[in-house]
Coordinates of C-alpha atoms and ligand atoms in Angstrom, one line a residue:
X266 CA 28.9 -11.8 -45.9
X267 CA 25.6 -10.4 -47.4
X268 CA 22.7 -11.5 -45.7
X269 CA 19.0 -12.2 -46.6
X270 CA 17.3 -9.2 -45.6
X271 CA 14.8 -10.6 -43.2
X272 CA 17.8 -11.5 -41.2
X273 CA 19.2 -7.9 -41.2
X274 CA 15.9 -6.4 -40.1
X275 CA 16.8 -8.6 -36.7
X276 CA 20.7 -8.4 -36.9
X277 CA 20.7 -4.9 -38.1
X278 CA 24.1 -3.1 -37.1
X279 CA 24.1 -1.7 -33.8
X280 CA 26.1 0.7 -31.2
X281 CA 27.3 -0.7 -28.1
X282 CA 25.8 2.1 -26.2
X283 CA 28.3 4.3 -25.0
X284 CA 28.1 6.2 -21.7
X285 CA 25.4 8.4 -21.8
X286 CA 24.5 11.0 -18.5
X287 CA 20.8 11.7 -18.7
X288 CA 18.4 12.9 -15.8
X289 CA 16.2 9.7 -15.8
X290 CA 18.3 6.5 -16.2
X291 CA 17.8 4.4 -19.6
X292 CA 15.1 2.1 -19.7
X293 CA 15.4 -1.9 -20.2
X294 CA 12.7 -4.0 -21.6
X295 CA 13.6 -7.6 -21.6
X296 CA 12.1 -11.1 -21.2
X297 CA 15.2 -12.7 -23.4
X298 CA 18.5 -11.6 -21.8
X299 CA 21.6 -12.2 -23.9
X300 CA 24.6 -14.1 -22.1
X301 CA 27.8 -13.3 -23.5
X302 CA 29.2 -16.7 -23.4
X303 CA 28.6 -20.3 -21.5
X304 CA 30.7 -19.3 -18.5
X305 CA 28.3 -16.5 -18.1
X306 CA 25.5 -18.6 -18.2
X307 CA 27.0 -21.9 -15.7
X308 CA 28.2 -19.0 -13.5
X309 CA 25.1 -17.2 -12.2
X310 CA 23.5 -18.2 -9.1
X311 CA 19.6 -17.7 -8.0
X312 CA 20.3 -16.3 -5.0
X313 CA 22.0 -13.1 -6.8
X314 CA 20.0 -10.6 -6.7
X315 CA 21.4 -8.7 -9.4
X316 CA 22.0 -11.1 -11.8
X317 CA 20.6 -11.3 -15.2
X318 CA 19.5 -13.8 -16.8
X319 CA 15.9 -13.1 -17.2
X320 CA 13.1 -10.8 -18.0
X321 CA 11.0 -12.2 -14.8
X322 CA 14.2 -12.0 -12.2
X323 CA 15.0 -8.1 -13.3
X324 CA 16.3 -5.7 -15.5
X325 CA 18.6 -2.4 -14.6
X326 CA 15.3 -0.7 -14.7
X327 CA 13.4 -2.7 -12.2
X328 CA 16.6 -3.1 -10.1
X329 CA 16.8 0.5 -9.6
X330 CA 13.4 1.5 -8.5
X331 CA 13.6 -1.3 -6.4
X332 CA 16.6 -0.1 -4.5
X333 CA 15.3 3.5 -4.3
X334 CA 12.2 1.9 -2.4
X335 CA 14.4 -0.1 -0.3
X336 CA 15.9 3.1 0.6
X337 CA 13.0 5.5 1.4
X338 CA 11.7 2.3 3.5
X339 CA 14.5 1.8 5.5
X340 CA 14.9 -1.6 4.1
X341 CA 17.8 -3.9 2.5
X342 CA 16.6 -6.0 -0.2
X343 CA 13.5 -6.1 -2.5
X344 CA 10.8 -7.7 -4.7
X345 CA 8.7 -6.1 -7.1
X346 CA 4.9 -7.2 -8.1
X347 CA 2.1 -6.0 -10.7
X348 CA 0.0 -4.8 -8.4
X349 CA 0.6 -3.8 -3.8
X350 CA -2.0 -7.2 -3.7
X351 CA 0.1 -9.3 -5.8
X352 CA 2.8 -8.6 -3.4
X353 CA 0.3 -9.1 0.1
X354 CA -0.2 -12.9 -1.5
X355 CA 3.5 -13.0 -2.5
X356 CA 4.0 -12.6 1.6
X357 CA 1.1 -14.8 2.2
X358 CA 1.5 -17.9 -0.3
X359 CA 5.1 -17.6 0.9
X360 CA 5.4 -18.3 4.5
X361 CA 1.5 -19.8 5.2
X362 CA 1.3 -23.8 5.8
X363 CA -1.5 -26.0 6.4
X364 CA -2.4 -25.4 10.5
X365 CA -0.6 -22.3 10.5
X366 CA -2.4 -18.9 12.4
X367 CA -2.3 -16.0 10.4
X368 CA -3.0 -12.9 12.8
X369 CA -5.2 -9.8 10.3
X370 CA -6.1 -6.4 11.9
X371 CA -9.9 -6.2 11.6
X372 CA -9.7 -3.2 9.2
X373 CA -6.8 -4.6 7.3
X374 CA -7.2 -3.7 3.7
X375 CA -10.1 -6.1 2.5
X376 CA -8.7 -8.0 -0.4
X377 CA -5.5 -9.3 2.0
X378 CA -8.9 -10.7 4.3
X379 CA -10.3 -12.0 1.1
X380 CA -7.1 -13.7 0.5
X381 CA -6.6 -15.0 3.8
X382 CA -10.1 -16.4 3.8
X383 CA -9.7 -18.6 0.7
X384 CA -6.4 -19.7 2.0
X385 CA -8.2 -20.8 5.4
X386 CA -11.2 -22.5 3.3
X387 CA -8.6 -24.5 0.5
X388 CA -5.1 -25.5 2.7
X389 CA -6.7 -25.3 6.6
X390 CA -4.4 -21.8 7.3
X391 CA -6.3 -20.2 10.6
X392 CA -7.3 -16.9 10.4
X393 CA -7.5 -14.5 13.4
X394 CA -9.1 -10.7 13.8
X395 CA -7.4 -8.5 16.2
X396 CA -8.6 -4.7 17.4
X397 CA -5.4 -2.8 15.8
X398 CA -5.9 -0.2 19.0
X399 CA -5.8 -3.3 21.4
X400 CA -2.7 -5.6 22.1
X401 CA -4.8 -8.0 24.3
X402 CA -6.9 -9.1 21.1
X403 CA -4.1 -10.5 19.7
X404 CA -3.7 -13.8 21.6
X405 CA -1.6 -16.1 19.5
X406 CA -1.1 -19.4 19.8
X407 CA 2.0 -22.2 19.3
X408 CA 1.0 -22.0 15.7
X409 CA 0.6 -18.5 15.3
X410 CA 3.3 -17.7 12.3
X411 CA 2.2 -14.7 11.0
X412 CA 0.9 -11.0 11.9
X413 CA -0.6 -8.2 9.3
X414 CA -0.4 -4.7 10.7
X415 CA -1.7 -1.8 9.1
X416 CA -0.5 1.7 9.9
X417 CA -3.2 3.3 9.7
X418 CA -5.7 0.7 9.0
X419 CA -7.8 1.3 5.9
X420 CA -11.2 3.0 5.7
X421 CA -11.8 3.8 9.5
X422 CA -8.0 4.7 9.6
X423 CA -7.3 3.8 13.3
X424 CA -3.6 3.6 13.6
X425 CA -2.4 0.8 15.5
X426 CA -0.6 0.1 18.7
X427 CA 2.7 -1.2 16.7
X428 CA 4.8 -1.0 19.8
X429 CA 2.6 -3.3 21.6
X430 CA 1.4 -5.5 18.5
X431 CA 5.5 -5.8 17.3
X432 CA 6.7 -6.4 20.9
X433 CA 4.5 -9.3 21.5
X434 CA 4.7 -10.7 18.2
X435 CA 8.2 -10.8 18.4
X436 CA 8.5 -12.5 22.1
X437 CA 6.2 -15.2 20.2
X438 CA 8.2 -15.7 17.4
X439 CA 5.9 -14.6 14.9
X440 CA 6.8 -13.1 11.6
X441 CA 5.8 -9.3 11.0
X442 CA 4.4 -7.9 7.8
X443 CA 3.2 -4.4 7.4
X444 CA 0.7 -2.6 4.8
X445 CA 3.0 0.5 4.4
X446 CA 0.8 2.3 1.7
X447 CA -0.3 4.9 4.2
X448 CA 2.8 5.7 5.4
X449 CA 4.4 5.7 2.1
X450 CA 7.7 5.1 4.1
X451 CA 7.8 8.5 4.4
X452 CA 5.2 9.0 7.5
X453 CA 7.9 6.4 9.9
X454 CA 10.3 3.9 9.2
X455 CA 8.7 0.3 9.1
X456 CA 11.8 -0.8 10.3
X457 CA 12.7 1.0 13.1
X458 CA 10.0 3.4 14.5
X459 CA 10.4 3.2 18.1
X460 CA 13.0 4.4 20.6
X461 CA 14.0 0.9 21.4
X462 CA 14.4 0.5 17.2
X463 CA 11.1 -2.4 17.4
X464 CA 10.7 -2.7 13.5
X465 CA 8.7 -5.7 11.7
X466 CA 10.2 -8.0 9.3
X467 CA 8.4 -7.6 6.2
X468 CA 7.1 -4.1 4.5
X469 CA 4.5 -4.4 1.7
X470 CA 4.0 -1.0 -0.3
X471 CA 1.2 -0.3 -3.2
X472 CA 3.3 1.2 -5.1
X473 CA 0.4 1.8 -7.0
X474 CA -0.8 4.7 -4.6
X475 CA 1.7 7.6 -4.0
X476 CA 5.3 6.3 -5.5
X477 CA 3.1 6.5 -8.9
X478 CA 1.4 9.5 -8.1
X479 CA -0.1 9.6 -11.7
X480 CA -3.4 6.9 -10.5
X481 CA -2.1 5.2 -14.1
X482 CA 0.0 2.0 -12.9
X483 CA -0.7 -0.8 -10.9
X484 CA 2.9 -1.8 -8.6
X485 CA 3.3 -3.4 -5.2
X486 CA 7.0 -4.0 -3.5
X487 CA 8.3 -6.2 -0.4
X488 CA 11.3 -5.0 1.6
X489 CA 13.0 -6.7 4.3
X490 CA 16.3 -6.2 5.9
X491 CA 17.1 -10.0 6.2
X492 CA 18.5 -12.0 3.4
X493 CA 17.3 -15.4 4.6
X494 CA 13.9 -13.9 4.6
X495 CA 14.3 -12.2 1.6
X496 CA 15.6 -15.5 -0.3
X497 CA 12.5 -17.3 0.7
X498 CA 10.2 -14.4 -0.7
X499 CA 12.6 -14.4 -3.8
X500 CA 12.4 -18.2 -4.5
X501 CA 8.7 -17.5 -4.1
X502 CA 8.7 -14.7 -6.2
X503 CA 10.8 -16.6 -9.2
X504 CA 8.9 -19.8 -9.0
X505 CA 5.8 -17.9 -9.0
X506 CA 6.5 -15.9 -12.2
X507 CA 5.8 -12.3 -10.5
X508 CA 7.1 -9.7 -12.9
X509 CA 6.5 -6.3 -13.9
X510 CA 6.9 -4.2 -17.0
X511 CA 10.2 -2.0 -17.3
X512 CA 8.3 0.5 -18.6
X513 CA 5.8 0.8 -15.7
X514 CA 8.9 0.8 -13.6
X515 CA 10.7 3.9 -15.4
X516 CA 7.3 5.5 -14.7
X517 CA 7.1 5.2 -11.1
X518 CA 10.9 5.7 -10.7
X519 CA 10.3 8.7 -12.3
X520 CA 7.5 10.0 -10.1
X521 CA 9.8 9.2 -7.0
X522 CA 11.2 12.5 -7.2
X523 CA 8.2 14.2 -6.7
X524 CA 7.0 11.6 -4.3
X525 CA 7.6 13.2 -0.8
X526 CA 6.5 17.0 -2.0
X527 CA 3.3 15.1 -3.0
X528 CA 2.6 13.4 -0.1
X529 CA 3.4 16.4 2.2
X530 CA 1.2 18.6 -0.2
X531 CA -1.8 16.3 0.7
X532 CA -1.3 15.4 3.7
X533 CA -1.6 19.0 5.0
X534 CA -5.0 19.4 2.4
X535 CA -6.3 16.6 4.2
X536 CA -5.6 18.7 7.2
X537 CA -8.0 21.6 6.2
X538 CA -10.5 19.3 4.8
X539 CA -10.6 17.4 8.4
X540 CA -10.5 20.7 10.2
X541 CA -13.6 22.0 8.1
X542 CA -15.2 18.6 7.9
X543 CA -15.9 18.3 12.0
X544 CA -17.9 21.3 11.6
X545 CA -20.8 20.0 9.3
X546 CA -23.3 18.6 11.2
X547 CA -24.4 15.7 8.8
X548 CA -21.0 14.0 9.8
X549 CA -21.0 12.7 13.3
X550 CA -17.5 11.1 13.0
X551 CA -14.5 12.6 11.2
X552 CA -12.0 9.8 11.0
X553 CA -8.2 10.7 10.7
X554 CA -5.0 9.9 12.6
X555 CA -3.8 13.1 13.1
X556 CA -7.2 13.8 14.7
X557 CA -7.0 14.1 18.8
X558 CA -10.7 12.1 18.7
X559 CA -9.5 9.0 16.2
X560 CA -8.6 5.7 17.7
X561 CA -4.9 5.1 18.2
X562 CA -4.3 8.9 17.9
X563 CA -2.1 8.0 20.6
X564 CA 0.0 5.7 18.9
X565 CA 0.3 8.2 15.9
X566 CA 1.7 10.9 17.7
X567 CA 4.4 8.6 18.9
X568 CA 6.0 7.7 16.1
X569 CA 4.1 10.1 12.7
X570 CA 4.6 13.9 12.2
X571 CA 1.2 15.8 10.9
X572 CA 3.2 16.6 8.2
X573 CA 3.1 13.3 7.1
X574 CA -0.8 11.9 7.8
X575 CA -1.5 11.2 4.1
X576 CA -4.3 12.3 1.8
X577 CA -7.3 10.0 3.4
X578 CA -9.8 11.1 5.7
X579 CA -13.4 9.4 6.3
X580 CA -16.6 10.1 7.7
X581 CA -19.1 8.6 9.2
X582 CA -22.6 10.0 8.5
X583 CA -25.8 10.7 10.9
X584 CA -27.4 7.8 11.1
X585 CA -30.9 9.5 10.1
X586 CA -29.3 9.7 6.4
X587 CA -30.3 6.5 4.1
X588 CA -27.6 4.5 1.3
X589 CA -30.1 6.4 -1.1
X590 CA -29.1 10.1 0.7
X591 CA -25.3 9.1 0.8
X592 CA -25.6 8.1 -2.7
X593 CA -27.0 11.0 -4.0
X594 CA -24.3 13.2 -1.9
X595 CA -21.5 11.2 -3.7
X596 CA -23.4 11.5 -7.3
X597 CA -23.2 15.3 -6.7
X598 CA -19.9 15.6 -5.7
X599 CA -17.4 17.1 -9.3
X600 CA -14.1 17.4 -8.2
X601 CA -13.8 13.9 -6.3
X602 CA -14.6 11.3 -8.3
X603 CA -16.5 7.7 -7.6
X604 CA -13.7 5.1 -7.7
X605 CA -11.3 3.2 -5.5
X606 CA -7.9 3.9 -4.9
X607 CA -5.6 6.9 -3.7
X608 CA -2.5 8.8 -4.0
X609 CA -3.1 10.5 -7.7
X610 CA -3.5 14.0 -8.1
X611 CA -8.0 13.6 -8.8
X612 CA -9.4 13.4 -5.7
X613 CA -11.2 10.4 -4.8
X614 CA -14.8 9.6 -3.3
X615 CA -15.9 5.8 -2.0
X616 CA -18.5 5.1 0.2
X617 CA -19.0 1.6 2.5
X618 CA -21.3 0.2 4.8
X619 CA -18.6 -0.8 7.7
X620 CA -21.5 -3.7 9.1
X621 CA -20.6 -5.5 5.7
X622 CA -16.7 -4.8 6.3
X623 CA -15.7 -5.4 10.4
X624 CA -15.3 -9.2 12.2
X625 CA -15.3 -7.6 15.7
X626 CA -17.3 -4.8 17.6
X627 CA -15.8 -1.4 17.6
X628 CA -17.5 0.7 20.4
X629 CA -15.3 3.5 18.7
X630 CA -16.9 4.2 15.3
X631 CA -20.3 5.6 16.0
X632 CA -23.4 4.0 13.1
X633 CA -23.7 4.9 9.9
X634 CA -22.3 4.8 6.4
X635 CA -19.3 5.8 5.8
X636 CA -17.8 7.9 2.9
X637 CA -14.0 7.8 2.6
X638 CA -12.3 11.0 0.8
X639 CA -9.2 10.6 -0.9
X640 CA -7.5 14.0 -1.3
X641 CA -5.9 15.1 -4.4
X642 CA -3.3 18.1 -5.8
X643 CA -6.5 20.2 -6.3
X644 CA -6.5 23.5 -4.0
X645 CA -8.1 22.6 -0.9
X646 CA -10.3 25.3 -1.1
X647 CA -12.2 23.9 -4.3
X648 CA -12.3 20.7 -2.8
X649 CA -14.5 22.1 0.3
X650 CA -17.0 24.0 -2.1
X651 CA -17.4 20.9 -3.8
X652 CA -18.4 18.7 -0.6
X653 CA -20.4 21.9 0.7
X654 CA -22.5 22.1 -2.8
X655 CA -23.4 18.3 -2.2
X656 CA -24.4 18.4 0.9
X657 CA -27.6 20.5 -0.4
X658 CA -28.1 17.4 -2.4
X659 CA -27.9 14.8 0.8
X660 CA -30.5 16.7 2.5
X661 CA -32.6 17.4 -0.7
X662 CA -35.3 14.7 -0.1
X663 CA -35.6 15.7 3.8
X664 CA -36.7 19.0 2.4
X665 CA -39.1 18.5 0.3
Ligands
PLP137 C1 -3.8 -0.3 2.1 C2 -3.8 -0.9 0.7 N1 -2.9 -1.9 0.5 C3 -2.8 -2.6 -0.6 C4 -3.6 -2.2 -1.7 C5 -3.5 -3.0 -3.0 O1 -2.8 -2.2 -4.0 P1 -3.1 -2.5 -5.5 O2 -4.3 -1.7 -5.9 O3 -1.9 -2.1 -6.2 O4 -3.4 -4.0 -5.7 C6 -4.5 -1.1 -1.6 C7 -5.3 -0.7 -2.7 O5 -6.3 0.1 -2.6 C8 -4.6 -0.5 -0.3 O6 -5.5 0.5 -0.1

């Protein structure tokens, strides 16, 4: 029967798509998901992780990258989130009640704090700071639910005693969740990183860092390896409306492939920059895990390769040198540029004042700003012209 042709613009004649073998699997965009009948609507169950029924649960697409993840993790099951802070609260919101202790490293990435904080002010959750580097800190009590571990911990980059920190938490029944942006789950596995295969329960990933590679797309992900877990976080994640966009999931599946040569590549630049950075006298603190002087270098060494230290190293500048100095240093820098963020192929520049930043006192990091480089795919060698060529322009105003 002829239709009107505003209806055949919609129902226009189309293939059932036949089987196809390409390099990159086919993309699906969907909010609406067509169900081929009642029965296939009555039969599907929430707690199927592969069903579809719609966009917000998961297409092919976002089904795929999420198992990949899974995979390089070490994990079982997933959830995907717009952005690796999206996916922090996801953890939070999820398993935080009125009364509850929430346990936070003290240089946990700043936003989860931020979070945290709000949660403590609005629904009465208690919020704890523990030295990552010190297992006695950490002194939970009956209520203590939940501990955040950061491997290594962002901007001073201490790595943390996670033997210690899992082992206790574990003999106090307390639910452990890990930042694994650093370590990409490529630097250890999350879930099993010790001879005695201590793992914690939850891994939260930016995907946005290295996975995308391309600084472009915002993506956070939680693994686990426990379905009961997981189903909480899923119900969370459903009645919460977290999506993402397939097509920023074809990206960073895409960019997976690349994702360990990357991530080697830069960790071993970061390597020369350290080794050249510790000789310039107007830093009197090189911050880096793989660095025999960093806190918890100890606990790196244990369970991380220095192939796989990641692209972030910090430094702490002589004290003598004003926010003005430091400013102007990180105004003259080219290659790196000013913004937040890592794990691209531009190398990155951000600079803190760690008085604004820490809860406890940490005899380790020595005064003075800080300046945190995030290295890129850019030959190392250009990189370290770059820092020495601004380093005239730090020292500019003593000179004249
Ligand atoms: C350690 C760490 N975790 C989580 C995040 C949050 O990721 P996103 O920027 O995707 O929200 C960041 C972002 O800088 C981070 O550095």
């Amino acid at each position: 029967m002829k239709k009107n042709p505003q209806t055949e613009l919609i129902h226009a004649p189309r293939k059932a798509p036949q089987y196809i073998n390409s390099v990159q699997p086919p993309l699906f965009r969907a909010s609406t998901i067509i169900f081929e009948n009642t029965d296939a609507l009555f039969n599907r169950h929430w707690t199927d992780d592969y069903d579809y029924s719609y966009g917000t649960h998961g297409t092919p697409t976002t089904f795929t990258l999420g198992d990949q993840i899974a995979q390089i993790e070490g994990g079982l099951y997933h959830l995907l989130a717009p952005s690796g802070l999206s996916a922090i609260n996801l953890v939070n919101s999820c398993f935080l009640s009125q009364g509850d202790e929430v346990w936070v490293a003290d240089n946990i990435y700043g936003p989860n704090m931020e979070h945290l904080r709000n949660l403590e002010t609005r629904y009465g959750i208690v919020v704890k700071v523990y030295n990552p580097i010190d297992v006695n800190s950490f002194t939970p009590s009956a209520q203590a639910k939940l501990i955040w571990l950061e491997a290594a911990g962002s901007v001073t980059l201490e790595f943390p005693d996670l033997v210690g920190l899992v082992k206790k938490a574990q003999a106090h029944n307390i639910l452990t969740a890990l930042d694994n942006t650093w370590g990409a789950g490529l630097a250890f596995n999350a879930f099993d990183f010790s001879a005695e295969h201590l793992g914690v329960d939850i891994s939260v990933h930016a995907l946005t860092k290295y996975p995308s590679g391309g600084g472009d797309i915002l993506m956070g992900s939680v693994i686990t390896r426990d379905k009961k877990l997981h189903h909480k976080l899923f119900r969370a994640h459903a009645i919460q409306g977290i999506s993402i966009s397939g097509d920023d999931a074809a990206q960073v599946q895409r960019s997976l492939a690349s994702m360990r040569l990357r991530y080697e590549h830069q960790s071993q630049s970061a390597l020369t920059l350290l080794n050249w950075l510790k000789q310039q006298p107007a830093f009197v603190q090189v911050l880096h895990p793989a660095d025999e002087a960093s806190a918890g270098h100890q606990y790196w060494k244990e369970i991380c390769t220095e192939q796989h230290s990641a692209g972030l190293v910090s430094v702490i500048l002589n004290e003598k040198y004003s926010l003005q100095d430091v400013r102007r240093f990180c105004d003259a820098l080219k290659l790196f540029k000013l913004g937040f963020s890592w794990g691209g192929p531009v190398s990155l520049v951000m600079l803190y004042n760690l008085k604004d930043m820490r809860v406890l006192e940490h005899s380790h990091i020595q005064a003075g700003l800080l300046v945190r480089f995030c290295i890129g795919l850019e030959h190392p060698a250009d990189l370290i012209q770059d820092i020495e060529n601004a380093l005239q322009h730090l020292n500019k105003q003593q000179l004249e």
